XYZ file of C-alpha atoms in Angstrom:
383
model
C 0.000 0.000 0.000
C 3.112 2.262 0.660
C 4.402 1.829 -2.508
C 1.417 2.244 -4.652
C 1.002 5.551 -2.707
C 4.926 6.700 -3.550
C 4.323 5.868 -7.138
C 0.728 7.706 -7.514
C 2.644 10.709 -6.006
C 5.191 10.115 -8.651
C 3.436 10.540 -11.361
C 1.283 13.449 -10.663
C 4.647 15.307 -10.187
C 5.932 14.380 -13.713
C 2.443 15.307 -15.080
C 2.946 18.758 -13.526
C 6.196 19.424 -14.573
C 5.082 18.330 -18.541
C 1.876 21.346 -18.139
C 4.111 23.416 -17.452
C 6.393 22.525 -20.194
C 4.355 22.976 -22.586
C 2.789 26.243 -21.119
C 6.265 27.128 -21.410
C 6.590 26.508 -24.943
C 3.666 28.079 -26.449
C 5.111 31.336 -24.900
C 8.068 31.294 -26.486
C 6.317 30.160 -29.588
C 4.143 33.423 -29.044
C 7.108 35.733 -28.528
C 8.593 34.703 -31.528
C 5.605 35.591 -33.939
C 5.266 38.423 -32.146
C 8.793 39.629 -33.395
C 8.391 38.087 -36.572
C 5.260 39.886 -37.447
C 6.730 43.588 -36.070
C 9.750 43.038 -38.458
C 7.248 42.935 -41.822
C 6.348 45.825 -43.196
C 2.713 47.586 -43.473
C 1.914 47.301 -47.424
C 1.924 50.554 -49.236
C -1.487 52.497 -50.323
C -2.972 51.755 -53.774
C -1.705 54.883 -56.051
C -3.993 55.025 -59.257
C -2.410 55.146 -62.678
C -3.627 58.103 -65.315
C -3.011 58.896 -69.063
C -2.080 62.702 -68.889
C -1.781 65.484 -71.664
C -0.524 68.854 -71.228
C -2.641 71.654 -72.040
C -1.177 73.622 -75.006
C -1.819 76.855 -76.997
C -2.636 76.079 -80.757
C -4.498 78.674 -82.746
C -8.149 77.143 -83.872
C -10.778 77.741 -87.115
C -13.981 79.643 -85.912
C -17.171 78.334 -87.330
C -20.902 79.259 -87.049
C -22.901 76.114 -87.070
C -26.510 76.083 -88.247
C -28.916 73.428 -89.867
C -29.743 73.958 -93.650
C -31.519 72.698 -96.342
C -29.992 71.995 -100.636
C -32.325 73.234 -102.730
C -31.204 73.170 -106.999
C -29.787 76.267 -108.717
C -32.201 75.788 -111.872
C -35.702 72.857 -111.918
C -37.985 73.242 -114.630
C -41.056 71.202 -115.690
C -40.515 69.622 -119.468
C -42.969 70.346 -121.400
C -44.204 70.286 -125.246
C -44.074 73.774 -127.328
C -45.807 71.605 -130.193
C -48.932 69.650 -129.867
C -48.616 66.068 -131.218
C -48.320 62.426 -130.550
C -45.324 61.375 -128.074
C -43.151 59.380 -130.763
C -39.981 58.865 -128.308
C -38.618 58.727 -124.755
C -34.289 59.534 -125.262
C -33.286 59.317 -122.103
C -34.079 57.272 -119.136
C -36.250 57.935 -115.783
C -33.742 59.166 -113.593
C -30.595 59.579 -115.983
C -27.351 62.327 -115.721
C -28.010 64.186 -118.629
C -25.812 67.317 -120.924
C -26.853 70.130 -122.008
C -27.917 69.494 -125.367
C -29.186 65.578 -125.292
C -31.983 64.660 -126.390
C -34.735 63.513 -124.089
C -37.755 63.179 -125.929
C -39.060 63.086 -129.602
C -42.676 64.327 -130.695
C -43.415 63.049 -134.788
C -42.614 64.970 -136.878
C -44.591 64.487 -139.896
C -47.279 67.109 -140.044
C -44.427 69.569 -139.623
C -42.099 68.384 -141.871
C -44.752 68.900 -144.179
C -45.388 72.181 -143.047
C -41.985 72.956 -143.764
C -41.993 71.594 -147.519
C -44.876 73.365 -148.152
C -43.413 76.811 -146.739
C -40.350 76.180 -148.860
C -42.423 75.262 -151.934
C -43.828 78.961 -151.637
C -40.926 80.752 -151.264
C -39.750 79.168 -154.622
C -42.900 80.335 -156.111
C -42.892 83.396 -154.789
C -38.952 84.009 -155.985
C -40.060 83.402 -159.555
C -42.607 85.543 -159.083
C -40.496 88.225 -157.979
C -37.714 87.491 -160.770
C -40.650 88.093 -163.430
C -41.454 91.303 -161.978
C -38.569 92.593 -161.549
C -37.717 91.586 -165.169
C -40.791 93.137 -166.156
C -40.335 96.675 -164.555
C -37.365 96.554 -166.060
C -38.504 96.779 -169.209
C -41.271 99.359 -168.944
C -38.720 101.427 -167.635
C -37.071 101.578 -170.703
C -40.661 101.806 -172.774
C -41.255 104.388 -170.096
C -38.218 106.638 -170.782
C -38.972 106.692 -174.769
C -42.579 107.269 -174.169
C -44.044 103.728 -175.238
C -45.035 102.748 -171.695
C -47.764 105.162 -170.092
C -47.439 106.139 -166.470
C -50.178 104.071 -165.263
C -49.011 100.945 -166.835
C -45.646 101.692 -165.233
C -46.766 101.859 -161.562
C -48.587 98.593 -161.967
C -45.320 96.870 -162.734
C -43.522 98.818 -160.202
C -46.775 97.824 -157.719
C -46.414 94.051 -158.850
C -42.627 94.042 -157.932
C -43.423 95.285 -154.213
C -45.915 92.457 -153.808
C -44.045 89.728 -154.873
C -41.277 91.269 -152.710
C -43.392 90.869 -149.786
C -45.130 87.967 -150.886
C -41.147 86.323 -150.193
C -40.586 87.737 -147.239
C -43.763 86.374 -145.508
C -43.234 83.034 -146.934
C -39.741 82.936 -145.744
C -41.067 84.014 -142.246
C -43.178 81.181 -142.527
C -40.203 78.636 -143.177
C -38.327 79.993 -140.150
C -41.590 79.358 -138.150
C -42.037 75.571 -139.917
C -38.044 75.249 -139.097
C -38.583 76.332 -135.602
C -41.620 73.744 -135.001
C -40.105 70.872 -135.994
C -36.980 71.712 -134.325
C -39.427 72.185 -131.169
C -40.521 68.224 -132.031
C -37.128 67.286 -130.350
C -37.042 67.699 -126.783
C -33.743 68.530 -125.496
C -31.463 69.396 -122.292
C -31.423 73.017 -122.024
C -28.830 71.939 -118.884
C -27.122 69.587 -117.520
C -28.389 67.339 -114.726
C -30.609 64.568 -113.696
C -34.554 63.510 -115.192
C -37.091 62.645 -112.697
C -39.500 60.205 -113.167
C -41.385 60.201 -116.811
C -45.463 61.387 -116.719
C -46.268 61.019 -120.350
C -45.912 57.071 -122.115
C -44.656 56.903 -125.584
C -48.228 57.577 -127.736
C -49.457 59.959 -125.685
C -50.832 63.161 -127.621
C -49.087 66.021 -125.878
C -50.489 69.827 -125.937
C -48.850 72.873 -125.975
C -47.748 73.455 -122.574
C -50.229 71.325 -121.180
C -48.743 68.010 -120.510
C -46.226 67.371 -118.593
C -43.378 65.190 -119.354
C -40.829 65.023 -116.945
C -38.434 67.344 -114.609
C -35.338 68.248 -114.823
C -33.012 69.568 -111.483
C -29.274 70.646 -111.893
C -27.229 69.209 -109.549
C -23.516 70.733 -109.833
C -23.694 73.215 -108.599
C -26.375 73.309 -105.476
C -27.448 75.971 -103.586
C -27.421 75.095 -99.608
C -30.096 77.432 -97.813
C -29.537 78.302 -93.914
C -30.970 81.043 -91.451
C -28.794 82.389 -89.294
C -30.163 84.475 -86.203
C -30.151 88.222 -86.119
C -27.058 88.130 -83.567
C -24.850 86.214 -85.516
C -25.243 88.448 -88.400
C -22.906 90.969 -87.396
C -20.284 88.282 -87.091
C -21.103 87.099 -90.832
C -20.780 90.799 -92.280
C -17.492 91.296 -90.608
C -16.008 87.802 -92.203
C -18.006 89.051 -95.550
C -15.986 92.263 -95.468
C -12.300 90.705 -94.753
C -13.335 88.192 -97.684
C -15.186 84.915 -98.924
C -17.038 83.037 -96.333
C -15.933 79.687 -96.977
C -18.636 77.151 -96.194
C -18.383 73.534 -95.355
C -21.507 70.887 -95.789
C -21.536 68.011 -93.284
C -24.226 65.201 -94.045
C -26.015 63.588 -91.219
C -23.590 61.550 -89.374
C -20.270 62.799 -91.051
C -17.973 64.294 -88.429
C -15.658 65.795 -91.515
C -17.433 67.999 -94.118
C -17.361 65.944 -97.523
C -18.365 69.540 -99.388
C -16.997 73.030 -99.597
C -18.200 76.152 -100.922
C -18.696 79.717 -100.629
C -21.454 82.108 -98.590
C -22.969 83.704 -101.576
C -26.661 85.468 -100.487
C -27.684 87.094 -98.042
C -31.329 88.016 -97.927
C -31.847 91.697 -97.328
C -34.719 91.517 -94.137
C -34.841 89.627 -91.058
C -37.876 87.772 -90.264
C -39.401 89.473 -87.680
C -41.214 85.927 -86.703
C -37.956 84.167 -86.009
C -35.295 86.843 -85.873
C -33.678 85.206 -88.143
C -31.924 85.699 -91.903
C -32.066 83.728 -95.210
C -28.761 83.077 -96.302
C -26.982 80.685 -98.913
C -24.249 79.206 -100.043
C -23.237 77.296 -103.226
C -21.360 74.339 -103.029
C -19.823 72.056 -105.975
C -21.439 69.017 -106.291
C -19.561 67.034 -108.934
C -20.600 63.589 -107.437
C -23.613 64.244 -106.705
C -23.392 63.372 -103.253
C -26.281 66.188 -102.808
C -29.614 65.722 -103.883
C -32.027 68.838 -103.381
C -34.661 68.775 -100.472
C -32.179 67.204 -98.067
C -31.055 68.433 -94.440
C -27.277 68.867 -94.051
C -25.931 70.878 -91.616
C -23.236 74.144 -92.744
C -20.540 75.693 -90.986
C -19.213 78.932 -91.970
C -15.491 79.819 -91.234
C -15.465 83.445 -90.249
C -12.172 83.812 -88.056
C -9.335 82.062 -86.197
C -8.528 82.411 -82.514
C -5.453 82.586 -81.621
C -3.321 81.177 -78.666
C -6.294 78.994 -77.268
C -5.649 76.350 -74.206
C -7.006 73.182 -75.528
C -7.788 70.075 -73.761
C -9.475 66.541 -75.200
C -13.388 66.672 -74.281
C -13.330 63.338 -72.825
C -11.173 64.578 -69.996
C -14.109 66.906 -68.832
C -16.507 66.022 -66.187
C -19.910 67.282 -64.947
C -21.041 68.421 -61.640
C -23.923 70.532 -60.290
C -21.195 73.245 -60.072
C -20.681 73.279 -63.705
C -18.225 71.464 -65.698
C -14.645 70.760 -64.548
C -11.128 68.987 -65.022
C -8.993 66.827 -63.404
C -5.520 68.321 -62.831
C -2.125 66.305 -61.307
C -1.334 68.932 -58.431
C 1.488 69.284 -55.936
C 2.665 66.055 -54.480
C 0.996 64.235 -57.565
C -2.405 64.123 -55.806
C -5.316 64.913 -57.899
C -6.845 68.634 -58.604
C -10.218 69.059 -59.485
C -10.387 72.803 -61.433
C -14.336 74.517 -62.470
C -13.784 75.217 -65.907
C -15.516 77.308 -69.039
C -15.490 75.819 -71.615
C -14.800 77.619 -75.265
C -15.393 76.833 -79.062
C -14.416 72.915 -80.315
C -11.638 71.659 -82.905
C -12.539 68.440 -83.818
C -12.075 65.637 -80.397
C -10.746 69.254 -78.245
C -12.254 71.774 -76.776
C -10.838 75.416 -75.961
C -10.649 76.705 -72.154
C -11.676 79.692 -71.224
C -10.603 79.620 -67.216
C -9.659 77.176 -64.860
C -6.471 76.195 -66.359
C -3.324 77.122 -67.809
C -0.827 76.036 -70.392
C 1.437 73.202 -68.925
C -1.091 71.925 -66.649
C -1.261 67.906 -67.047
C -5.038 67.126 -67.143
C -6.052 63.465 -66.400
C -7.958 61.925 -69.471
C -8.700 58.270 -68.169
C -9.648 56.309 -65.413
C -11.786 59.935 -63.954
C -14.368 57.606 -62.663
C -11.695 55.461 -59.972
C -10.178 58.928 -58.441
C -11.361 62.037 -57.082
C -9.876 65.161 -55.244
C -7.109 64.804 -52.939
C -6.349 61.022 -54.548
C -2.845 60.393 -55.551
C -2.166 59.403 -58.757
C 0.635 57.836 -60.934
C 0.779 60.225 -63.994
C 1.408 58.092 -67.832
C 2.306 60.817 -70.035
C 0.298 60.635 -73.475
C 0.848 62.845 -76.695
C -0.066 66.741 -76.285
C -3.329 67.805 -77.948
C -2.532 69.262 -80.970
């Protein structure tokens, strides 16, 4: 019983001293992360990348921007000057044409007849007047030795004039047959483009009564505009340094595929509107402009020198108004209110709020804001 008591006590002392080992271990276990983890750095803050341009001086075209209408220099209806059965359609619906084709054909017979007949009467009538003259030729001699009485000599001298007359109405009358068949041929009296055709071949025609088909010029086209009352001023002081050049975008071009020049201005103002009729006329060699369509014009009437551009995407909106992101001191992130100035194509001038050398953010606008530092990437200057 002694000795099972010694060894009991035995082994709760060895149990003891192996808690307390252990206790003793995960200390030092402890202490060690502990120093491990205060010799590893805190990780830096996130710094933001940005594309970057410099704002730069350029001088910039001024333009006047309005919506505007084509409208054809010369249309005209085609019609007949000589009544008549249609005999021929020349040209196609829709067709380029030249001055000088030939687009329809009326027959010709009953005037070519006309025309024979005129001429057949003016051969008469030249015989005729050959005789007569032959004949007072004679009775002036009988005349002078006394065979010819007075009387008989004024008849001859009467008969001359008529047949002289006689002529001269006849060959009126083969102009007018000449002109009337001519008029059976229906030509171009300009170049440009047929419409659709109103009259089928076999139609009787009537003088000015039936309609045939149209006929627009297309090259060149007159573009027609209204600028308001306060931009007027403006266009008479680029009128008096020179020609108003004039560019023609279509809808959805970004580039005008047309130029021309500012050549009317109407002399009222519509008191309705407050605004001016004005046109310009632009060559049209492709005929990329048909008339009745809406284009929109801009009229070049200055340059402005030494303006601070900057790419529109960079700006941003804000109740305040519209502003930019600048890189400021430290590289940390400088939001500037800005007014904004005319366009040049993807830039837009700066009024205030900026000056030249200032790098303006142009990406990532939407991941920073004031105060944020940023990483600037250098892109190319607007230019």
């Amino acid at each position: 019983m002694r000795k099972w008591k010694i060894a009991l006590g035995t082994a709760v002392a060895l149990g003891a001293i192996s808690v307390a080992s252990v206790h003793l271990l995960d200390m030092g276990n402890l202490s060690l992360n502990a120093g491990t983890a205060a010799a590893t750095p805190a990780p830096a803050a996130f710094v933001m990348p940005v594309p970057v341009v410099s704002v730069v001086k350029k001088t910039i075209p001024i333009y006047l921007d309005y919506a505007a209408r084509t409208e054809p220099i010369r249309s005209i209806t085609l019609q007949a000057r000589i009544p008549g059965y249609l005999q021929e359609q020349a040209a196609d619906d829709g067709v380029d044409v030249r001055q000088g084709d030939l687009l329809y054909k009326i027959s010709p017979d009953d005037f070519q007849a006309a025309l024979d007949q005129a001429k057949a009467q003016v051969q008469r009538d030249t015989a005729t007047l050959d005789y007569a003259r032959s004949n007072l030729g004679r009775g002036t001699e009988l005349a002078k030795s006394g065979y010819l009485a007075k009387d008989g000599f004024d008849q001859r001298t009467s008969t001359l004039r008529e047949a002289q007359a006689s002529l001269a109405l006849n060959q009126a009358a083969v102009r007018t047959a000449e002109l009337n068949l001519s008029y059976a041929e229906i030509r171009a009296p300009f170049g440009g483009r047929l419409g659709r055709n109103q009259a089928s071949v076999g139609t009787l025609v009537s003088v000015a009564g039936t309609v045939l088909n149209t006929l627009v010029q297309l090259d060149p086209i007159y573009v027609t505009f209204n600028p308001s009352e306060t931009d007027l001023a403006e266009i008479e002081q680029a009128r008096a340094n020179g020609p108003i050049e004039v560019e023609v975008l279509l809808p959805g071009e970004t580039e005008a595929s047309q130029k021309g020049e500012l050549t009317f201005i109407d002399n009222s103002v519509d008191r309705s509107t407050g605004t001016i009729t004005a046109r310009a006329t632009i060559g049209n060699g492709k005929f990329t402009l048909l008339p009745g369509q809406y284009v929109r014009v801009r009229l070049h009437v200055r340059e402005q020198a030494d303006a601070l551009m900057v790419p529109q995407t960079a700006l941003g909106s804000s109740q305040l108004g519209k502003y930019l992101f600048v890189v400021g001191k430290g590289n940390t992130v400088d939001q500037r209110l800005v007014s904004l100035g005319p366009t040049s194509g993807d830039q837009v001038a700066i009024l205030s709020g900026v000056a030249e050398g200032d790098q303006v953010i142009t990406g990532n606008l939407q991941k920073i804001g004031p105060g944020a530092p940023v990483s600037p990437i250098p892109e190319k200057p607007a230019t």
